[in-house]
Structures are given as structure tokens and as C-alpha cells.
XYZ file of C-alpha atoms in Angstrom:
572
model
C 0.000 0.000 0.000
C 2.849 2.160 1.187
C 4.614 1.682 -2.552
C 1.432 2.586 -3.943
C 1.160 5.827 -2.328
C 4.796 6.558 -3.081
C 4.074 5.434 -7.122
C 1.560 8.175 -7.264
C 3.213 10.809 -5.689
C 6.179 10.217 -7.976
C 4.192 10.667 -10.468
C 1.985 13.578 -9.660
C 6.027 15.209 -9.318
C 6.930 13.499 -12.956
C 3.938 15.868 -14.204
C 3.918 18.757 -12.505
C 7.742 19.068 -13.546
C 6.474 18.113 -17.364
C 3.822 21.084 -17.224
C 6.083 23.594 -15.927
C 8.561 22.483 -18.555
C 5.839 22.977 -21.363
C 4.872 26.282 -19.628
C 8.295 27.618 -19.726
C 8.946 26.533 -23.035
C 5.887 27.593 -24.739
C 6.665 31.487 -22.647
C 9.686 31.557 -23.815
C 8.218 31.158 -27.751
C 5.562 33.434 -26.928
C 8.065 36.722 -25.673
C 10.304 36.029 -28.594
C 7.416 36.232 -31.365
C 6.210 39.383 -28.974
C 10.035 40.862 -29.442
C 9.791 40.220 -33.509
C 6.345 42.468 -33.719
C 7.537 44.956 -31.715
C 10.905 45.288 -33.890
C 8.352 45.434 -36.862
C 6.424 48.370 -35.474
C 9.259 50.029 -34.433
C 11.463 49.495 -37.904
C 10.930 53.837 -38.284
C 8.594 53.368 -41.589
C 6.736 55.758 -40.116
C 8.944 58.226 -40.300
C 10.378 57.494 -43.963
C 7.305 57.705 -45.164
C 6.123 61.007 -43.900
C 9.438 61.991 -45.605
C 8.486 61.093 -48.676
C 5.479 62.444 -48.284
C 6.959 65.815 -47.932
C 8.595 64.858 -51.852
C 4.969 66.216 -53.231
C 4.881 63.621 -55.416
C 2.462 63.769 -58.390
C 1.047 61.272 -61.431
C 2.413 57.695 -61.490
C 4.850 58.445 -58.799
C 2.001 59.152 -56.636
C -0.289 56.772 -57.672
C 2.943 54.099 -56.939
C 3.292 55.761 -53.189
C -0.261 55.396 -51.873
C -0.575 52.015 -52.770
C 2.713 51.695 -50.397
C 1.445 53.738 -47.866
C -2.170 51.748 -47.805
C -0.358 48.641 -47.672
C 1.726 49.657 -44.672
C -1.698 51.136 -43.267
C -2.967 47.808 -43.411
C -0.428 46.302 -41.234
C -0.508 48.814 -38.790
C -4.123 48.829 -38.552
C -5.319 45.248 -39.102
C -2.297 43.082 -39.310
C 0.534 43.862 -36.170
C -3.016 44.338 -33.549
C -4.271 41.048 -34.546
C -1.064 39.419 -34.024
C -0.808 41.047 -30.711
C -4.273 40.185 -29.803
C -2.992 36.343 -30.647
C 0.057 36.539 -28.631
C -2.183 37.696 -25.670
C -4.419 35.025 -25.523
C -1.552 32.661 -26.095
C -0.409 34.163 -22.765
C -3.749 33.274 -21.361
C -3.736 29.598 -22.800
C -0.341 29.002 -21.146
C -1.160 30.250 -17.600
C -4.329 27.855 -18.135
C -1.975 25.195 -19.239
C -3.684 24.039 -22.669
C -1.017 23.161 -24.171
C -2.193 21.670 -27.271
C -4.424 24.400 -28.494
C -2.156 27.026 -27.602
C 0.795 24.682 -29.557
C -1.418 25.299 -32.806
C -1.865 28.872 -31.529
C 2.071 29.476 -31.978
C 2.244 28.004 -35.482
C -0.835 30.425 -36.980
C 1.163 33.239 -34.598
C 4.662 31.849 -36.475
C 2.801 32.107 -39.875
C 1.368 35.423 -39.478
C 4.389 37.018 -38.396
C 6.059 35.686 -41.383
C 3.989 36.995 -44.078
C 3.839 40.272 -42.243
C 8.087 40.375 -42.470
C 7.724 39.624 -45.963
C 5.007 42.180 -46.801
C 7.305 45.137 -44.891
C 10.374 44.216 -46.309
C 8.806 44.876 -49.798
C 7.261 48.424 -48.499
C 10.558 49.057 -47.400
C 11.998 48.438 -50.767
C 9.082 49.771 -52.856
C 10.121 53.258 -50.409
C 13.328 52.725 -51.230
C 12.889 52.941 -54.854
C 10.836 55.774 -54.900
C 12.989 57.626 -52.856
C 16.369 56.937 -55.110
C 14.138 57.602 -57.969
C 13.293 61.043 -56.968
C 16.927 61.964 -55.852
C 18.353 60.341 -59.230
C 16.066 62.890 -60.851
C 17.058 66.085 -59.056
C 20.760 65.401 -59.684
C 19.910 64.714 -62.922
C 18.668 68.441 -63.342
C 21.148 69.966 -61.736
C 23.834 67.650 -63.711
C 22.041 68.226 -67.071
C 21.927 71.928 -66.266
C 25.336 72.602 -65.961
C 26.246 70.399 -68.943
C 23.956 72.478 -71.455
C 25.495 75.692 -69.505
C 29.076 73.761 -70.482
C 27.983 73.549 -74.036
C 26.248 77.096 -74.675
C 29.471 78.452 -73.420
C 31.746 76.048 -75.652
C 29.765 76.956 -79.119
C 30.031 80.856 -77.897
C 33.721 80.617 -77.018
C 34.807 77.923 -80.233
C 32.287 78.882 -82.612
C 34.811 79.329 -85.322
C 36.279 75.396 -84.660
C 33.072 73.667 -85.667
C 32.833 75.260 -89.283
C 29.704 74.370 -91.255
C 28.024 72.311 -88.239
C 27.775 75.402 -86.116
C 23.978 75.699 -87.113
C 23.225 72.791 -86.973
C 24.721 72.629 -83.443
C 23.182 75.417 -82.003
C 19.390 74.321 -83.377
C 20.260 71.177 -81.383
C 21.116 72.771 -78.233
C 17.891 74.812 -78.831
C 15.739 71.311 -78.664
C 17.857 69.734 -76.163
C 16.909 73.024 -73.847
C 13.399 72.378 -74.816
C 13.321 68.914 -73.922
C 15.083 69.638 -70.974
C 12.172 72.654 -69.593
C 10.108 69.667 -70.477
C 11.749 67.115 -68.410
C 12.638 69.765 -65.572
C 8.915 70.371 -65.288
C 7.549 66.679 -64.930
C 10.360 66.183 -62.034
C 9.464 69.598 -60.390
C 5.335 68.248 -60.027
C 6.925 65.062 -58.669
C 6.040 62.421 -60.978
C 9.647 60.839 -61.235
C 8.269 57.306 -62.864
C 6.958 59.494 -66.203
C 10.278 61.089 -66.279
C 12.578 58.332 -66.533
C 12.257 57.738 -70.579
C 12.586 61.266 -71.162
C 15.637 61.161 -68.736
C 17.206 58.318 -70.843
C 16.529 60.163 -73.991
C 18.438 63.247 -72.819
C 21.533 61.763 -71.435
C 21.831 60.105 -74.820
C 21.248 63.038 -76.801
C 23.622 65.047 -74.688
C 26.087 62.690 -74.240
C 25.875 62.607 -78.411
C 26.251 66.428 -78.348
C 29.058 66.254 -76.189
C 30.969 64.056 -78.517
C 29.996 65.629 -81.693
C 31.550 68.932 -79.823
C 35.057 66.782 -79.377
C 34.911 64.877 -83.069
C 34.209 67.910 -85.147
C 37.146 70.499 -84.673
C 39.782 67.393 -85.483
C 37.991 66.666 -88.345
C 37.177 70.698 -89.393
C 40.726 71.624 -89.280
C 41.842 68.447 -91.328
C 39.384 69.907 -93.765
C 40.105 73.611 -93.535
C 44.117 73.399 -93.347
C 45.744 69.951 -93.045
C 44.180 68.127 -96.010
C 45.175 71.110 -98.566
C 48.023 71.633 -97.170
C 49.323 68.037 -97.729
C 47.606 67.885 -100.630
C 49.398 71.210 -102.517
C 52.665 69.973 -100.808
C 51.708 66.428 -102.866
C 50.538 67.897 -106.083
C 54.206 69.951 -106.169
C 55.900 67.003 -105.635
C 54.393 64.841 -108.052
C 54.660 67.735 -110.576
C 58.666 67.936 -109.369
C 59.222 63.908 -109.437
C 57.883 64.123 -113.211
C 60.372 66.373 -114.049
C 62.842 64.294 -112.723
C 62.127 61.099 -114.221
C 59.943 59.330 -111.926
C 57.176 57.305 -112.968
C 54.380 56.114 -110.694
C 52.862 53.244 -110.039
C 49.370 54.494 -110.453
C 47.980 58.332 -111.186
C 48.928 59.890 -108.077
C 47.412 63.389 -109.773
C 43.995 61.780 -110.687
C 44.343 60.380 -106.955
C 44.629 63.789 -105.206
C 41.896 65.099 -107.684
C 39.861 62.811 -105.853
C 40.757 63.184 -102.230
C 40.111 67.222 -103.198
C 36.357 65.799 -104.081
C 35.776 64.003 -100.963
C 37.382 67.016 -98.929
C 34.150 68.632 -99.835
C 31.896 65.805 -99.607
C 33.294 65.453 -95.786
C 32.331 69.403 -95.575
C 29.242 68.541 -96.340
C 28.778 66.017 -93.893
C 29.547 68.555 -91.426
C 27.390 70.915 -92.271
C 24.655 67.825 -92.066
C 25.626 67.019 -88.492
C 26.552 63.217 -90.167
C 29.674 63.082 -87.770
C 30.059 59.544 -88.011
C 30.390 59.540 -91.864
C 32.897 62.847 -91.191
C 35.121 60.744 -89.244
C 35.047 57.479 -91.191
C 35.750 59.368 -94.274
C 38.129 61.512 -92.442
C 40.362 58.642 -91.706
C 39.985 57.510 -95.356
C 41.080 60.125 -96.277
C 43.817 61.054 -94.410
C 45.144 56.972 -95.048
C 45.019 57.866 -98.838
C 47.251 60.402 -98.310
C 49.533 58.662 -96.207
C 49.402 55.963 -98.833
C 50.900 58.504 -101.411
C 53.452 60.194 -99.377
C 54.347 56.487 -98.758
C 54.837 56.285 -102.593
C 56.931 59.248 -103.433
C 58.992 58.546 -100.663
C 59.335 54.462 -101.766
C 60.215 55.850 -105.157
C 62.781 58.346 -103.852
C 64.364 55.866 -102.139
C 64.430 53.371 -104.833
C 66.105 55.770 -106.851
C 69.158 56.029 -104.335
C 69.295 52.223 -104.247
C 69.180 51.859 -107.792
C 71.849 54.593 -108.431
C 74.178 53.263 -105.629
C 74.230 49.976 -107.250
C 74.274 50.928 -111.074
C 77.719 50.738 -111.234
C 78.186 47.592 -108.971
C 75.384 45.900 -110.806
C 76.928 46.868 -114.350
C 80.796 45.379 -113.247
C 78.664 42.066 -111.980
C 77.202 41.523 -115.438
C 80.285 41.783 -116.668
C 82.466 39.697 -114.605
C 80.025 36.664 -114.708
C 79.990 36.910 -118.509
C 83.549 36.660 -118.546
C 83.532 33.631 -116.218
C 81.047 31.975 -118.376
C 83.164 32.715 -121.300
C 86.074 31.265 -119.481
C 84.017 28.182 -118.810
C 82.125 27.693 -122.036
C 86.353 27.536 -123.580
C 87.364 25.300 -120.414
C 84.678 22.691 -121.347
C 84.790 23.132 -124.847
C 88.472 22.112 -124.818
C 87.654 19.465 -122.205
C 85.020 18.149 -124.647
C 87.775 16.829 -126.723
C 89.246 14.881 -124.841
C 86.675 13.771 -122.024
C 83.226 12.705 -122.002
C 81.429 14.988 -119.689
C 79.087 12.976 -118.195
C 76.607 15.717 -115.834
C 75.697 18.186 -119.021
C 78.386 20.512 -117.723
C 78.138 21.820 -120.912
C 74.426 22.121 -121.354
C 74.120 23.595 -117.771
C 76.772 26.549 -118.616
C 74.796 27.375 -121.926
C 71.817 27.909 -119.505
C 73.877 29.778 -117.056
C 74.952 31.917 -120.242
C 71.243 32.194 -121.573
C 70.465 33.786 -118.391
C 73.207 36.038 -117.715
C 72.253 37.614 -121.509
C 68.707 37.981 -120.315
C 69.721 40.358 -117.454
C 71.900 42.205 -120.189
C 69.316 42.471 -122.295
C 66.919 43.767 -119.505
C 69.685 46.283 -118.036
C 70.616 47.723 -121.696
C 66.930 48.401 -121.666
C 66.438 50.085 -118.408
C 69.661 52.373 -119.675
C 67.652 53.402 -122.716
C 64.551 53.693 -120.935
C 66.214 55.996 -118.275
C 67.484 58.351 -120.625
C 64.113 58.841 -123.046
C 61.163 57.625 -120.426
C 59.733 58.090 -117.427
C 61.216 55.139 -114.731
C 59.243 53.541 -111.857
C 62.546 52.994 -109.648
C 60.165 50.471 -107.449
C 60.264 48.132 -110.044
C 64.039 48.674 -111.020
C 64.974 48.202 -107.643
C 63.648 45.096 -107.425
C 64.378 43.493 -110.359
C 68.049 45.074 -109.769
C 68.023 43.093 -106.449
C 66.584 40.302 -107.490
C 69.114 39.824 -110.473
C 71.933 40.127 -107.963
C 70.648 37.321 -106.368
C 70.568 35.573 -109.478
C 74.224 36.749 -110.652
C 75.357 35.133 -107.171
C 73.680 32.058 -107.900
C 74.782 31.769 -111.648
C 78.568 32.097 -110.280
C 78.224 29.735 -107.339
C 77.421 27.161 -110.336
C 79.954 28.618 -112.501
C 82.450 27.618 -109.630
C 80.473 24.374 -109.483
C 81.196 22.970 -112.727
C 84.431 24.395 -112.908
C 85.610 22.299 -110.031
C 83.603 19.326 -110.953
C 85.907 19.195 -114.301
C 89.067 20.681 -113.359
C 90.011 17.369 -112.170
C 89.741 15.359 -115.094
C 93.433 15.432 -116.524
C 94.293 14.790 -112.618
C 91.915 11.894 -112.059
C 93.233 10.495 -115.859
C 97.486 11.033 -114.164
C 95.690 8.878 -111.003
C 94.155 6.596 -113.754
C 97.263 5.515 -115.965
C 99.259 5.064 -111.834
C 96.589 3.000 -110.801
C 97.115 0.688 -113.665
C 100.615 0.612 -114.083
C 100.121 0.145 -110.331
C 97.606 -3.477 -111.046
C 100.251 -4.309 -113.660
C 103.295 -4.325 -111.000
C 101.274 -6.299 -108.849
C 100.023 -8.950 -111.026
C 103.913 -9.423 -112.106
C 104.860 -9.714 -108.852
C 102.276 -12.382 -107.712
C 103.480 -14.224 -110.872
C 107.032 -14.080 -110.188
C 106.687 -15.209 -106.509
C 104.779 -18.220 -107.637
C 107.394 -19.075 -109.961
C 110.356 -18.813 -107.486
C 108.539 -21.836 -105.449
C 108.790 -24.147 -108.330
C 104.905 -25.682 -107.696
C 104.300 -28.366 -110.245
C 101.201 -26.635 -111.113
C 98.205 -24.180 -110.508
C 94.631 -25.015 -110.615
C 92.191 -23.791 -113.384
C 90.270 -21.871 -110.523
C 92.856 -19.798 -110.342
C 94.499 -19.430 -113.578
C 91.440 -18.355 -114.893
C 90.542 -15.687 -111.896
C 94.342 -14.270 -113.003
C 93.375 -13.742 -116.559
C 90.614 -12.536 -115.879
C 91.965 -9.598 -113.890
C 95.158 -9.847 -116.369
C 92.238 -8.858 -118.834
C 90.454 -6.093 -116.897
C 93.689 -4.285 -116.367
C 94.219 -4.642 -120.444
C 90.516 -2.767 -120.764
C 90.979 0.139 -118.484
C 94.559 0.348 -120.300
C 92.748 0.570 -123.801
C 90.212 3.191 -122.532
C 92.626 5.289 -121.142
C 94.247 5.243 -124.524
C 91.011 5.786 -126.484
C 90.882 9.760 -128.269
C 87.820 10.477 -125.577
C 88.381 9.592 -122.253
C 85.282 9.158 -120.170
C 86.844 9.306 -116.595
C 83.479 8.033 -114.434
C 84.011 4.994 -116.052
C 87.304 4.645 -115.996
C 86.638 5.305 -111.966
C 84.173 2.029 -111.885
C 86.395 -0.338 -113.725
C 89.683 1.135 -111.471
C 87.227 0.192 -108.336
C 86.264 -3.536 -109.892
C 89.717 -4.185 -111.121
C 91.410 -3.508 -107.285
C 88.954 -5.285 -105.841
C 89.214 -8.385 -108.174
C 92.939 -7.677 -107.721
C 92.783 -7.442 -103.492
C 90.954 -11.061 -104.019
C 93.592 -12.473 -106.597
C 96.241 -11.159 -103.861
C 94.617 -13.504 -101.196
C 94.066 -16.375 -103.087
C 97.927 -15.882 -104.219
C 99.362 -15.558 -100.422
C 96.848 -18.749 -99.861
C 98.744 -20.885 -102.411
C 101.963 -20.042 -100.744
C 101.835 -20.457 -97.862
C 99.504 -23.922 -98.120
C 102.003 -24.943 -100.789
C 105.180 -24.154 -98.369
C 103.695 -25.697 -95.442
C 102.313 -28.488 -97.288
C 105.873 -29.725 -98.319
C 107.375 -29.185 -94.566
C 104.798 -31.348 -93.010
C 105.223 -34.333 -96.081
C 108.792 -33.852 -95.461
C 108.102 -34.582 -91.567
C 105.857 -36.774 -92.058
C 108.439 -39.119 -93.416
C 109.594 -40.424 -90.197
C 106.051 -42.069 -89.751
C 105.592 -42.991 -93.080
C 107.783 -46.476 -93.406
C 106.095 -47.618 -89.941
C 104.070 -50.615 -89.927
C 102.832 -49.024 -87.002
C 100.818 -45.662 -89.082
C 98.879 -46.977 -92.200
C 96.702 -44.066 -91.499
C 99.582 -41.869 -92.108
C 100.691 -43.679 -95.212
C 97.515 -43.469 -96.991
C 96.968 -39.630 -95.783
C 100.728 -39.556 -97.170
C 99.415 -40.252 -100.797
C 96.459 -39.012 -100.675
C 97.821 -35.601 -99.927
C 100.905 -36.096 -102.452
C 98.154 -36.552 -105.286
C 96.666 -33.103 -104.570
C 99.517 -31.477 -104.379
C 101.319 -32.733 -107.696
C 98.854 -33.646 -110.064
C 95.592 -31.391 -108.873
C 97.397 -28.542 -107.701
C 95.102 -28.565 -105.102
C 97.976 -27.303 -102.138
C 94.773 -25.613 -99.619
C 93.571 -29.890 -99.447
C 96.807 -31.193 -99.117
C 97.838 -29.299 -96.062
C 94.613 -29.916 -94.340
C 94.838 -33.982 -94.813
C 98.582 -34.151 -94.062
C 98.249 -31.926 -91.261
C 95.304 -33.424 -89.557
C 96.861 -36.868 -90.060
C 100.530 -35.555 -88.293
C 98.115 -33.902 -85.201
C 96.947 -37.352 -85.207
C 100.327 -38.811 -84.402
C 101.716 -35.984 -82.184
C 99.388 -34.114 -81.709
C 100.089 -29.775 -81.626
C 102.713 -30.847 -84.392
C 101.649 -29.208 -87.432
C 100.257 -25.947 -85.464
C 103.499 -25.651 -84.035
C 105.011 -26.142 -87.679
C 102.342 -23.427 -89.118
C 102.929 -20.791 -86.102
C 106.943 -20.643 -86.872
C 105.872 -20.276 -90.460
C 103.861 -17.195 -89.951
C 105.412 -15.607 -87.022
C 108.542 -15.196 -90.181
C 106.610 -14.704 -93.202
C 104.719 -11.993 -93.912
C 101.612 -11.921 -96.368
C 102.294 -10.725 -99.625
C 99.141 -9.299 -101.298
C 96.848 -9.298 -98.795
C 95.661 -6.550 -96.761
């Protein structure tokens, strides 16, 4: 019974401390959303818009502000005391402790609050706006006004700058000072929405004055003084050029006619107010003038170049004709006695073909300079240009002329070379001889007559009335390499035929032994080779191997003291 009573009591604590926990919590939601309204009724709007009030605004500007002001009424009036009303009775619900109903109490309180932050905040920017719109507008004025007094005063003081557009100017001021009594009105009554288009429209048309008044004296006094000034200075020195000798290379006087033409048209344009065609066509203008300054002074200056090289360019001509005259005889005489093989000859007659066209060409220009008028453009750089090709034609000049200079040297190198083979093949012959072999093979007889033959040919060319050298040159390359084989093959048959006899010779000890039939038959095999086929390479082996076979290291030992005292002959 006793843990009954104490259950209960526990839990009439438990919920006592739950409801003053709810109570507390539910206070503490209800001061803060009391704290937001009062921050909303005290945010000043009041105040800002009695100010603008004071503006004395008129039309749509008006119109725009009372439906701010009875939207703001409406919150003051309706909204912010029935939120307050709310936030008392949630006040009363709390101290009564209904929780729930005062829990859906907080959210419509939460809600309402809400959509009354969001409907100030727009007031507050919808004041905002009117109240930047209505100071834009007075600077505006007072800007404006002092750039029209800027203007008025820049016409009066620099009427004389702007030429034929002065009228025109000054009857656009006159508007723009119309427009602007127009615009100043509308702002004074306070309707600041209807004058923002005609704001627009005069900040563009004044800025558009203001630039006409800085692009039109540049482009007057090009037109009044610059242009004709250039163009009298251009027309005297075309006239003076003439005289000289210059030709152009198009009508420079027709040209200037022209730019005189569009000197008015551009005056025109002025007097028209059409700035923007003034300055395109000024800078046209003033680029075809440029453009023919650019070709006096080209042609001047090709004139110095071409006189500064005349006499260089004349010796050139001269001195690669004489080369080519020097060469045409060099090959010429060649021709007799050597085929020229890489149209030496054909290539010099084109080198001489050209050098007469440049001749021809410069005789002309001498004529032409002393009866016509010159464009010294052109001579310059065809005078260039032909330099170039003068350098070119005497590189190749020098080209062949070393490529055949040789000839009667490579021809001495030629008859050396083969009296050279000849020695050698002698030689080869004369060492085989002194060994007293009973014999050499076919193989080899027939590989020394048939160098013996090549040796003959180049012989018989080099005696022939034309010598063609490059050929020569192959069969001189064949013949010592033929020759550097038949020199191997040659120090081959010596030494296998010298060895081959000093191993038989040892071998004779064995030979009579009952003991070494190998030996005997390798004996006769071998001595067949060597006297009757000649075949001394064979021999050696089979002897050889059949000694090592005996005592063994023999014939290596018999080969080493061979070589170690004689040299090769003919072999490299």
C-alpha cells in the first residue's frame, strides 16, 4: 500500500515538472514572437514615409506611393493588432496550461508574423525605390543643367572650330533646352516614374552632343588646313618627281583630284551634323594620303638604291659573262678529250642564256632611263633580285668548274693505278714461280686472266681519243677489288704450298712404320693433290690433320713458326 502511495506521488512530481517544462517553453516562444512584432512596429517606416510624403509627389509616382502607404496602413491597422491580440491570448492559454491548443496557436502566430516580415520588407523596398528615384532625378537636373550651360558656353567661345556644323549645333542645343524645360517640369510636379524615358533620352542626346563637340574640330581643321596643305605639298611634288624622271605606279594626280572631291563631300557632312560619316571618311582620307606620301617617298628611295648599285650591278654583269666565257672555252676544250658525263656543258649554256637575259633587260632600263619616265620600285627590285641571281649563276659557274678541273688529274691517277695493277700482277706471278709448284689449278688461272684482262681494258680506254673518266673510276674500283681477291688467293697458295711440303717432309719419319697406315695413306692421298691437282689448300689440311693425329700440336706448331717469319704478300 505504502509503494502505492509513493508510485503516485512520484508521479503527480513526474507531471507537474512536465507542465512547468511545457509552460516555460511555450513562454519563452511566446516573448520572442512578442520581441519580432515589436521590432516590426518600431522598424521607423513611419517616419520614412512622412518623408516622402513631404517629396509632393504627383502622377504615377504618386499613384505608386499610396498604394505603399495603404499597404503599410494595413499592417498597422489590421495586421501587427491582430497578431498582438494572438500573442495575448496565447499568454492566457499558457497560464491555463492548454497546451495543445495554444501549440497550434504558436504556429498560426509563427505564420502570421512571417507573411507580415515579408510584406514590410517589400514596403521598405518599394520606399526605397521611390525615394532613389526622386533623388536620381534632381541630380539629374542639376547635372544636365550645368552640362547644357558647359555647351552654350563652348559653341560661344569655339564657334569658329566647328565650321559648317555650327547651325546645326546650335538648333540642337535649342531642342535639347526644350526637352530639358520639359523634363525639368515633370520632375518639379513630382512624378519621377513618367520622367525616366525622357531622362534616358536626354543623357543620350547630350552625351551625343558632347561628342559631336570633341569629333568635329579634329575633323574641321583636317578639312580647312591639313588636307590642302598636304595635298598642294603632294601635287608639287608629283609635278617635281615628273620632271625628274619618276614614274608612278598608279595616277597619283587623278588620286589627289579625288581626295580634293571628298574634302568637300566630308564638308558637307559637317554641315549635315553626319559626324560619323565625317570621321570614317576623315580617316579615309587622311590613309590615302599617307598611302601617297608612302609612294613618293618608296620611289625616292628606290632611286638612291638603284643609283648606288648601277655601277656595282653593271661590273657584276660583266664579270660573270667573262667567267662563263672562261668556262664555255674550259669545257669546250675538255670536250675533246673527255666525255662529260653531268651536261656541264648544257648547264653553262643555260647559265649563259640567263646572264644575256639580265643584259638584255639592263641595256633596256639604260635606254629607258634616258628617253622615259622610270618607276625605280620596279628597277629596284628586279636590280636586287638579279643580284641574287648573278650570285647564284657564279656559285654554279664555280660548281662545274671544279667538278671538271680534275679530269686530266683523275686520268694522271688513272694511268698510276694501272701501271700500279700491272706491278702487282707481275709480282704475284714471279713469286709463284720462285717456289717451283708443279702446277696451278684452273680456278685460279682463270681468276688471273681474268683480272690480267680487266687491267688490259681500263689500259685501252685510257688510250682511247675520248676519255670518259666516271668509267674509268668504276672499272679502277672492280679491277682492285678483283685484284685485293687475286692477292689472297695468291698468299693462300703459298703459304699452303710451303707448309704443305714441310709437313710431307716430316711426315716421313712415320711414313715407313708398320705401325701408321693411317699416315701412309693420308701420305698419298695428300701427295696426289699437291702434284697432279694442284690442289695445295687440301693437301695441307689432310697431311696436317693426319701428323696432329700422331703428335698431336705438331703441325700448329710447324704453321705458327711459319707465320710468325713470313709476312703476307698481297693481302691486306
Amino acid at each position: 500500500m505504502i509503494v502505492f502511495f509513493v508510485a503516485i506521488v512520484v508521479i503527480a512530481i513526474l507531471l507537474y515538472l512536465g507542465i512547468l517544462y511545457f509552460q516555460k517553453s511555450f513562454k519563452k516562444q511566446i516573448n520572442s514572437n512578442q520581441e519580432e512584432l515589436e521590432e516590426l512596429t518600431d522598424s521607423g517606416l513611419e517616419k520614412k514615409i512622412k518623408q516622402i510624403k513631404n517629396l509632393h509627389l504627383t502622377g504615377e509616382s504618386l499613384s505608386e506611393f499610396e498604394e505603399v502607404q495603404k499597404n503599410y496602413k494595413h499592417l498597422i491597422k489590421r495586421v501587427y493588432p491582430e497578431i498582438s491580440e494572438m500573442i495575448l491570448d496565447l499568454n492566457e492559454l499558457n497560464e491555463k496550461y492548454k497546451f495543445y491548443k495554444e501549440r497550434t496557436y504558436i504556429l498560426e502566430v509563427n505564420t502570421k508574423l512571417e507573411t507580415a516580415k515579408e510584406k514590410q520588407h517589400n514596403i521598405e523596398k518599394m520606399l526605397e525605390k521611390i525615394e532613389a528615384r526622386a533623388k536620381e532625378h534632381q541630380v539629374a537636373v542639376e547635372e544636365l543643367n550645368q552640362k547644357y550651360k558647359n555647351i552654350r558656353k563652348t559653341l560661344l567661345a569655339k564657334n569658329f572650330s566647328f565650321g559648317p556644323s555650327i547651325d546645326k549645333l546650335e538648333e540642337k542645343l535649342v531642342e535639347l533646352e526644350n526637352d530639358f524645360d520639359t523634363y525639368s517640369e515633370i520632375t518639379k510636379r513630382g512624378d519621377y516614374v513618367s520622367s525616366d524615358h525622357p531622362l534616358n533620352e536626354l543623357r543620350d542626346a547630350t552625351a551625343e552632343m558632347e561628342r559631336d563637340l570633341e569629333d568635329i574640330p579634329p575633323v574641321y581643321k583636317n578639312i580647312k588646313t591639313t588636307f590642302p596643305t598636304q595635298l598642294k605639298e603632294l601635287t608639287e611634288a608629283v609635278s617635281q618627281m615628273g620632271k625628274q624622271g619618276f614614274a608612278f605606279p598608279r595616277d597619283l594626280g587623278a588620286q589627289i583630284k579625288e581626295l580634293e572631291n571628298q574634302i568637300q563631300i566630308n564638308e558637307d557632312n559637317l554641315k549635315k551634323l553626319e559626324v560619323s560619316n565625317a570621321k570614317v571618311l576623315d580617316k579615309d582620307i587622311a590613309d590615302k594620303i599617307d598611302g601617297i606620301y608612302e609612294v613618293l617617298e618608296d620611289e625616292y628611295t628606290a632611286r638612291q638604291k638603284v643609283q648606288k648599285k648601277f655601277e656595282m650591278f653593271g661590273k657584276f654583269i660583266k664579270h660573270a659573262q667573262t667567267q662563263e666565257k672562261n668556262l664555255l672555252a674550259d669545257l669546250n676544250r675538255l670536250k675533246q678529250n673527255y666525255t662529260l658525263n653531268h651536261d656541264e656543258l648544257e648547264e653553262a649554256q643555260g647559265l649563259q642564256e640567263r646572264i644575256n637575259g639580265i643584259q638584255s633587260w639592263f641595256e633596256k632600263y639604260l635606254n629607258d632611263s634616258q628617253n622615259k619616265l622610270v618607276q625605280y620600285s620596279l628597277i629596284a627590285e628586279k636590280m636586287e633580285n638579279d643580284i641574287k641571281t648573278l650570285t647564284k649563276i657564279e656559285e654554279k659557274q664555280k660548281s662545274i668548274n671544279d667538278s671538271v678541273s680534275n679530269l686530266w688529274k683523275e686520268e694522271k691517277d688513272a694511268r698510276a693505278a694501272i701501271q700500279h695493277f700491272d706491278v702487282e700482277l707481275h709480282r704475284m706471278k714471279r713469286e709463284l714461280q720462285k717456289l717451283n709448284l708443279p702446277g696451278l689449278s684452273n680456278e685460279y688461272l682463270e681468276f688471273m686472266y681474268r683480272v690480267n684482262d680487266e687491267i688490259d681494258n681500263v689500259d685501252e680506254k685510257l688510250n682511247q681519243e675520248i676519255i670518259d673518266i666516271d668509267e674509268i673510276t668504276k672499272d679502277l674500283i672492280n679491277t682492285q677489288s678483283d685484284l685485293d681477291i687475286l692477292g689472297e688467293k695468291t698468299d693462300e697458295i703459298i703459304a699452303s704450298a710451303t707448309l704443305a711440303e714441310e709437313i710431307l717432309q716430316y711426315a716421313n719419319r712415320y711414313r715407313n712404320s708398320n705401325n701408321y697406315p693411317e699416315l701412309a695413306d693420308a701420305y698419298n692421298q695428300a701427295t696426289v693433290l699437291f702434284n697432279s691437282n694442284f690442289d695445295y689448300t687440301q693437301a695441307l689440311d689432310i697431311i696436317a690433320e693426319a701428323v696432329d693425329q700422331i703428335e698431336q700440336g705438331k703441325p700448329e706448331q710447324i704453321m705458327d713458326g711459319y707465320y710468325q717469319t713470313h709476312k703476307k704478300l698481297f693481302s691486306k
